[in-house]
mmCIF file of C-alpha atoms in Angstrom:
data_model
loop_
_atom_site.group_PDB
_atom_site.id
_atom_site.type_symbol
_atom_site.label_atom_id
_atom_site.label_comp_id
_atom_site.label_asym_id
_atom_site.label_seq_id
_atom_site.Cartn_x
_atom_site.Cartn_y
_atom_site.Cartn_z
ATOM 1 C CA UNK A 741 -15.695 -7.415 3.602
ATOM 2 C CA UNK A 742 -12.076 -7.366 4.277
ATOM 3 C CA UNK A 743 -10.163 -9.495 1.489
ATOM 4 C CA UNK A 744 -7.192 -10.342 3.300
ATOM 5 C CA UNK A 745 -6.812 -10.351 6.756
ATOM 6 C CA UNK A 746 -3.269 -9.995 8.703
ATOM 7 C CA UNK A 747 -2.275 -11.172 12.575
ATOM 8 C CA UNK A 748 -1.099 -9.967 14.871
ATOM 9 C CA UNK A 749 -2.173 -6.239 14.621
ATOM 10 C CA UNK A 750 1.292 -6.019 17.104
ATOM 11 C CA UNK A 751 4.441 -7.217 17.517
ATOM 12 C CA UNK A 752 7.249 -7.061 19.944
ATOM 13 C CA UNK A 753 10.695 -9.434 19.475
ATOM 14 C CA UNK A 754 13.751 -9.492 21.168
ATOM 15 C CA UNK A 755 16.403 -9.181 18.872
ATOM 16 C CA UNK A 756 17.842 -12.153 17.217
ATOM 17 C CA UNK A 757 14.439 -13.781 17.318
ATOM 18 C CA UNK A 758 12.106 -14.690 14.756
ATOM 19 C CA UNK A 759 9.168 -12.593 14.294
ATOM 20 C CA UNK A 760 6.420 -14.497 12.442
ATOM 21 C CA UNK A 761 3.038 -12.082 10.742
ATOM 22 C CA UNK A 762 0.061 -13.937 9.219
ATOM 23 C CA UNK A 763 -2.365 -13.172 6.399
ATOM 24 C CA UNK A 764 -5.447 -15.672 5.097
ATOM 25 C CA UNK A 765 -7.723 -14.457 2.167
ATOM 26 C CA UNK A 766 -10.958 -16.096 0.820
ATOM 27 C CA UNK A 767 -10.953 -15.276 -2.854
ATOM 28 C CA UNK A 768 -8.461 -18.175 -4.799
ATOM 29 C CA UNK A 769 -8.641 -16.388 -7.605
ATOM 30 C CA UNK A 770 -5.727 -14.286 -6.313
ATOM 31 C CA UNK A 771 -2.038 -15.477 -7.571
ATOM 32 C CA UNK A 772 0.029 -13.006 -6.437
ATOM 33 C CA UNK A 773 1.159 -12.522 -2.619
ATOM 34 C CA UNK A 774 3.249 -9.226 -1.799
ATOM 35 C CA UNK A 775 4.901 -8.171 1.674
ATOM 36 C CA UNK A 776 5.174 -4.354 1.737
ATOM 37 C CA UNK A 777 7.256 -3.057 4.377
ATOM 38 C CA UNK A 778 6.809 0.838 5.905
ATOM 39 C CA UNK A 779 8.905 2.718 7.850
ATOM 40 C CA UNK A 780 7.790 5.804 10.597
ATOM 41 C CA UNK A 781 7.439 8.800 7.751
ATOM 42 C CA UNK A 782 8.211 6.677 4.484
ATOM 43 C CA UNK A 783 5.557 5.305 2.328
ATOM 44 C CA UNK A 784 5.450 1.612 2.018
ATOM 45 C CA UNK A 785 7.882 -0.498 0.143
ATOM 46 C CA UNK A 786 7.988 -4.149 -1.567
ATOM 47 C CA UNK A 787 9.887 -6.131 0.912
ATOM 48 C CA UNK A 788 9.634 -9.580 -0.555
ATOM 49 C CA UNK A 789 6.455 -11.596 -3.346
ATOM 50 C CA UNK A 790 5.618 -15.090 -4.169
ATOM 51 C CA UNK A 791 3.181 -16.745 -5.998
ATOM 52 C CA UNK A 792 1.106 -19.816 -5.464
ATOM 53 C CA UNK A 793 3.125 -21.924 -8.046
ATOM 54 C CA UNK A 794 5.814 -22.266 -4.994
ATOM 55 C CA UNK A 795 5.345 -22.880 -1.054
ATOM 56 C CA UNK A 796 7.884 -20.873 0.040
ATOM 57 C CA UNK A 797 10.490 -17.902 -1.321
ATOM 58 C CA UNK A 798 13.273 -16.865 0.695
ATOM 59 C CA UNK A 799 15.231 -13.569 0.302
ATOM 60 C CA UNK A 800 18.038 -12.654 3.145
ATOM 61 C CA UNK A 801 16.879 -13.218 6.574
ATOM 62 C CA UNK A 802 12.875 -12.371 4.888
ATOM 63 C CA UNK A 803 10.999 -16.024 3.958
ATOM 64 C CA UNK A 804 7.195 -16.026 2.714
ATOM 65 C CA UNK A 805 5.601 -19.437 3.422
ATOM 66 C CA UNK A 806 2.356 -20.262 1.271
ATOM 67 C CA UNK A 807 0.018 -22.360 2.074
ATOM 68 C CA UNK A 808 -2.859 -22.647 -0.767
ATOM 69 C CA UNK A 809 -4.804 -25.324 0.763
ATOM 70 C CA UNK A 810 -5.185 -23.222 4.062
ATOM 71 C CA UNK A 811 -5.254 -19.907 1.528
ATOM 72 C CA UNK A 812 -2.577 -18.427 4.031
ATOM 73 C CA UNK A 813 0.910 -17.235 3.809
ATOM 74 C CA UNK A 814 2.848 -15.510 6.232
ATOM 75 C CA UNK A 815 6.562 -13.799 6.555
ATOM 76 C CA UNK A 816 8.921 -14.973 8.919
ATOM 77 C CA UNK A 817 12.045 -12.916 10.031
ATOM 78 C CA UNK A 818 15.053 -14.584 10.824
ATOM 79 C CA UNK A 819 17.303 -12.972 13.183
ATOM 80 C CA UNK A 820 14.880 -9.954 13.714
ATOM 81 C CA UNK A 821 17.387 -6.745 14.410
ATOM 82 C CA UNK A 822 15.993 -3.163 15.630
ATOM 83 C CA UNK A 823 16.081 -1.774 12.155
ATOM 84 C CA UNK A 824 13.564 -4.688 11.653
ATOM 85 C CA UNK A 825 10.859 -2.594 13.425
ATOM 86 C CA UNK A 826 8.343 -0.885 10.773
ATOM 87 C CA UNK A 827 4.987 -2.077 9.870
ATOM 88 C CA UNK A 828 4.279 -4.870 7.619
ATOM 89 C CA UNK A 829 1.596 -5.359 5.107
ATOM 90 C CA UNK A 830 0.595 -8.172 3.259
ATOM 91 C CA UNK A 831 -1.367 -8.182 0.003
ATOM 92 C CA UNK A 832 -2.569 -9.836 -2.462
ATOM 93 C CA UNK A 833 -3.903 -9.327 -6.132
ATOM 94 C CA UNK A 834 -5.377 -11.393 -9.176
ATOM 95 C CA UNK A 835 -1.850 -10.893 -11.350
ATOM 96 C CA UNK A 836 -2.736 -11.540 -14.660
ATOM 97 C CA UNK A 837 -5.428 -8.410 -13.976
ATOM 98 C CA UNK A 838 -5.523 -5.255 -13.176
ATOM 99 C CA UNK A 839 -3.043 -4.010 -10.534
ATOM 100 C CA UNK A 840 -5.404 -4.172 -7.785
ATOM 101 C CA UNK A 841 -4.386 -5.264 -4.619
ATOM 102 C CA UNK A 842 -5.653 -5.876 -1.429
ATOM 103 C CA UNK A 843 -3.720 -4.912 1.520
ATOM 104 C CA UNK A 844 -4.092 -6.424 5.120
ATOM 105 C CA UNK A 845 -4.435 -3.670 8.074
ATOM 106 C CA UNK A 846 -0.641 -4.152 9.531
ATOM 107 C CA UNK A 847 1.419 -5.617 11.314
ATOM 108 C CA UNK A 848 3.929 -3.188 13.719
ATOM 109 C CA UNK A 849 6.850 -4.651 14.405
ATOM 110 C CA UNK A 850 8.989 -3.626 17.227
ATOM 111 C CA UNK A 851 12.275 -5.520 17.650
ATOM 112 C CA UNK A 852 14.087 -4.992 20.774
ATOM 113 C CA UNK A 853 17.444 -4.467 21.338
ATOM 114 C CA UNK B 907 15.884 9.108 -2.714
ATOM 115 C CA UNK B 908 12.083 7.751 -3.692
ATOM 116 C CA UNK B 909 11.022 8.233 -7.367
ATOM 117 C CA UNK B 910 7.750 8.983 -6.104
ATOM 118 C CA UNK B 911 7.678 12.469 -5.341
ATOM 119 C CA UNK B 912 4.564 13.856 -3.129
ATOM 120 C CA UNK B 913 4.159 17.755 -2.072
ATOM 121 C CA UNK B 914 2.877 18.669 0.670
ATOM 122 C CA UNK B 915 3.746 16.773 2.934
ATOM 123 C CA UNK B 916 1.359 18.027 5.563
ATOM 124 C CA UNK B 917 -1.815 20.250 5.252
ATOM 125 C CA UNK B 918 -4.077 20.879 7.768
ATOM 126 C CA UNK B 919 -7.443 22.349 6.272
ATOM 127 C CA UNK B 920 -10.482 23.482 7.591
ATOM 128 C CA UNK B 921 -13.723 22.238 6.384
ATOM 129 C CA UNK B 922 -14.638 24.632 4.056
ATOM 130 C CA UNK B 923 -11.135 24.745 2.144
ATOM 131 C CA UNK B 924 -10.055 24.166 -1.160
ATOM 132 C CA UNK B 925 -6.707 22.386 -1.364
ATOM 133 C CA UNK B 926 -4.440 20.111 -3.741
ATOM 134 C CA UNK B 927 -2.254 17.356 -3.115
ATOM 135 C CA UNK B 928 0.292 16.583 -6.070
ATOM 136 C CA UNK B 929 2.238 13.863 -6.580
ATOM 137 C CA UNK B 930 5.011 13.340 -9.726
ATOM 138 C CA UNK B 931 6.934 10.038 -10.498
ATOM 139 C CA UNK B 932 10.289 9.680 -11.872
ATOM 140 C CA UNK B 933 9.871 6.603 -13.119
ATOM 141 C CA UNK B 934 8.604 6.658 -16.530
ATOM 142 C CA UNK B 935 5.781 4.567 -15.234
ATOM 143 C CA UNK B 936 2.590 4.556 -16.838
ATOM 144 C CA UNK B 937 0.132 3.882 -13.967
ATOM 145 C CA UNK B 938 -0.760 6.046 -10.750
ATOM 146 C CA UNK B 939 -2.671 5.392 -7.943
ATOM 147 C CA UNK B 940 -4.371 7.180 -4.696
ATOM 148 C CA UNK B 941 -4.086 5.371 -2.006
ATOM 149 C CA UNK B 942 -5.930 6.444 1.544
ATOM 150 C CA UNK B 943 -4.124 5.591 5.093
ATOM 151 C CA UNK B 944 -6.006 5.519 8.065
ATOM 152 C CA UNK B 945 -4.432 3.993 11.643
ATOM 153 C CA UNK B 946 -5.157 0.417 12.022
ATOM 154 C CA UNK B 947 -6.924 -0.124 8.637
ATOM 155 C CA UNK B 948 -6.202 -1.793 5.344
ATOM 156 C CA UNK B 949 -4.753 0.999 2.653
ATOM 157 C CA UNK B 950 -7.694 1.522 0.778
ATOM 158 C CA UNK B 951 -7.520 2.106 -3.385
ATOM 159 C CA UNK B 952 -9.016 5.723 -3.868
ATOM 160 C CA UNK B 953 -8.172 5.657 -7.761
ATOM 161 C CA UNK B 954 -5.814 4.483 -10.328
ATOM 162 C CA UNK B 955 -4.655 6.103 -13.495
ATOM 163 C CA UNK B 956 -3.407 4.576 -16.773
ATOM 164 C CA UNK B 957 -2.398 6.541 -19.662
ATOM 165 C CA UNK B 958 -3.806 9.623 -18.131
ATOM 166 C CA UNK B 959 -6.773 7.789 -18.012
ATOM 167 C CA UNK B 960 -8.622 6.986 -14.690
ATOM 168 C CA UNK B 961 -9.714 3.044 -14.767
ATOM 169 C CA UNK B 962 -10.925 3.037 -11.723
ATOM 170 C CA UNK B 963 -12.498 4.955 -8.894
ATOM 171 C CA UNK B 964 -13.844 3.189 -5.689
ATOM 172 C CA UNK B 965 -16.739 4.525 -4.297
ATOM 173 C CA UNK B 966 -14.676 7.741 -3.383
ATOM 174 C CA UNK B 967 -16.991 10.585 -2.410
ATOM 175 C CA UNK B 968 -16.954 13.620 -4.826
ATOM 176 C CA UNK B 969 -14.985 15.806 -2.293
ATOM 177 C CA UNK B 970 -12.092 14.214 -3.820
ATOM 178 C CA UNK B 971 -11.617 14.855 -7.387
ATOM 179 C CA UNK B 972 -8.417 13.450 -9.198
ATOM 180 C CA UNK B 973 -6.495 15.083 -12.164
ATOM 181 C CA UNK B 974 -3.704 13.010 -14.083
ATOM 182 C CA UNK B 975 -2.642 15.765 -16.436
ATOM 183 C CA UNK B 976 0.091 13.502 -18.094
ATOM 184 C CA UNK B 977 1.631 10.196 -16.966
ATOM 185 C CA UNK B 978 4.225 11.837 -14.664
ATOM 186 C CA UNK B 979 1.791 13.963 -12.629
ATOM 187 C CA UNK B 980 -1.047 13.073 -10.498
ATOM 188 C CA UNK B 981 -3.292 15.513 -8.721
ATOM 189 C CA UNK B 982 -6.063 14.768 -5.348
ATOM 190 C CA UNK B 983 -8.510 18.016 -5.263
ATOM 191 C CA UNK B 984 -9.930 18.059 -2.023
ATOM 192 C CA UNK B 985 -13.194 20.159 -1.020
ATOM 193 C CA UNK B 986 -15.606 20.532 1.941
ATOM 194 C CA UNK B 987 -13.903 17.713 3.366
ATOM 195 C CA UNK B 988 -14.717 16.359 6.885
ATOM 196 C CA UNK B 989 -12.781 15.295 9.784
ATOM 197 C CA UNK B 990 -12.808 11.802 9.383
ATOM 198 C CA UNK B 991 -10.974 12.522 5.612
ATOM 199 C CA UNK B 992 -8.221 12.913 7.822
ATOM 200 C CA UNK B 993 -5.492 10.294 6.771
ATOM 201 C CA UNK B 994 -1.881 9.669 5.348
ATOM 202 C CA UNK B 995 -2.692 10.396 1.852
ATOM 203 C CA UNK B 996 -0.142 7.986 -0.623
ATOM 204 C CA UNK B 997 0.490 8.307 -4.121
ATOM 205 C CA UNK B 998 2.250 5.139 -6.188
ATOM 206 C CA UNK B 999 2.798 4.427 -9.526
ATOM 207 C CA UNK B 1000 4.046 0.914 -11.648
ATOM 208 C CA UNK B 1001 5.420 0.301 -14.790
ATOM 209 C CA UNK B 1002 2.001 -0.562 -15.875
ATOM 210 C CA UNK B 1003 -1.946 -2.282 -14.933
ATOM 211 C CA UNK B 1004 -0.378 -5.789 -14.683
ATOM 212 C CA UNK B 1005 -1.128 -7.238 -10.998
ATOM 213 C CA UNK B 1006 2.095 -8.465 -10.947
ATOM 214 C CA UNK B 1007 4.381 -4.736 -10.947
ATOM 215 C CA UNK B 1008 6.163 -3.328 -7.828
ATOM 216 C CA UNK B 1009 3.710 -1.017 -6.756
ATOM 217 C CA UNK B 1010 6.293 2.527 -5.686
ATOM 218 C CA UNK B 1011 4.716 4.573 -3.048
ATOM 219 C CA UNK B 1012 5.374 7.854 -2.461
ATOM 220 C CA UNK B 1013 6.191 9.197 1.278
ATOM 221 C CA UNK B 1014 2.264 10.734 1.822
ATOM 222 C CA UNK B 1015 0.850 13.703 2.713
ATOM 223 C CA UNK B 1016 -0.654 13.928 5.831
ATOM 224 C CA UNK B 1017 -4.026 15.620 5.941
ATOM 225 C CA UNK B 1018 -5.833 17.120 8.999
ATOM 226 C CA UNK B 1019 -9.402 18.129 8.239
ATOM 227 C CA UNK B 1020 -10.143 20.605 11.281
#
């Protein structure tokens, strides 16, 4: 059973626009919400984190919103620019454990110019 | 310049091949993990090391076999493998086993299992 599960499995934006990637998860014992970000021949990176103690972390034109309730957060992209395009993949771990984390399948991003 | 540094960086192997993957971090880190990348699905934990010492292993056939020799070096044996083993291969390593580390990911090696 897939822990966390990410929409869309696509993206295309025109540049400038906002470019908006969802994840939900069932288990709320996780506390600790990553966005990893991977470009064509890189491994993935951490792009931006939050945890459940806030609703929403902003970092640049990169926000997380979290909704605990819903147990969904997504990453919105202000201003989306071509060297936006990569994919994106959220996560999501039980922090005070082991570093385990679940990853969503992906989001690819493709901004145009 | 990543601190996670993985060799090859492709390998194409036939079935009944024996072949390593190695991976070293730069980071001083004490935790490494195998991570398995397959189009369109979640990156799925193979195995992670602390200390040298492997704390987890998920359900990973045998045709893989890990080595962490010391905390800088990770190793991914791979034998009589089959074609749907064929995946971007990452290695990444944290400061340590607490969820809430940067996890560092190294660039993969792609693997072709002909």
């Amino acid at each position: 059973q897939q822990q966390v599960k990410q929409s869309p499995q696509s993206l295309i934006v025109q540049k400038g626009g906002i470019s908006i990637i969802n994840c939900a998860y069932e288990n709320t014992a996780f506390d600790y919400f990553p966005w990893y970000q991977q470009f064509p021949g890189k491994g993935p990176a951490l792009l931006i984190a939050i945890r459940p103690d806030v609703s929403e972390k902003k970092e640049g034109r990169f926000t997380i919103s979290f909704n605990k309730s819903a147990k969904q957060f997504s990453l919105h992209i202000m201003d989306s620019q071509p060297g936006d395009s990569a994919t994106y993949f959220c996560a999501a771990s039980m922090g005070n454990n082991f570093n385990k984390f679940y990853f969503g399948s992906g989001t690819k991003l493709n901004v145009k110019p | 310049e990543t601190g996670v540094t993985q060799t090859p960086r492709h390998l194409v192997m036939g079935m009944t091949n024996k072949k390593s993957l190695k991976c070293e971090q730069h980071l001083g880190h004490n935790a490494m993990y195998w991570y398995k990348q397959s189009a369109k699905k979640p990156l799925e934990l193979m195995f992670v090391y602390s200390l040298e010492e492997r704390v987890e292993n998920n359900s990973v056939p045998s045709r893989f076999s890990p080595e962490c020799p010391n905390s800088s070096h990770l190793f991914l044996h791979l034998h009589t493998l089959q074609p749907e083993d064929s995946a971007l291969y990452l290695c990444a390593s944290s400061q340590d086993l607490q969820g809430w580390n940067t996890i560092y990911f190294g660039e993969g090696s792609w693997l072709t299992v002909v």
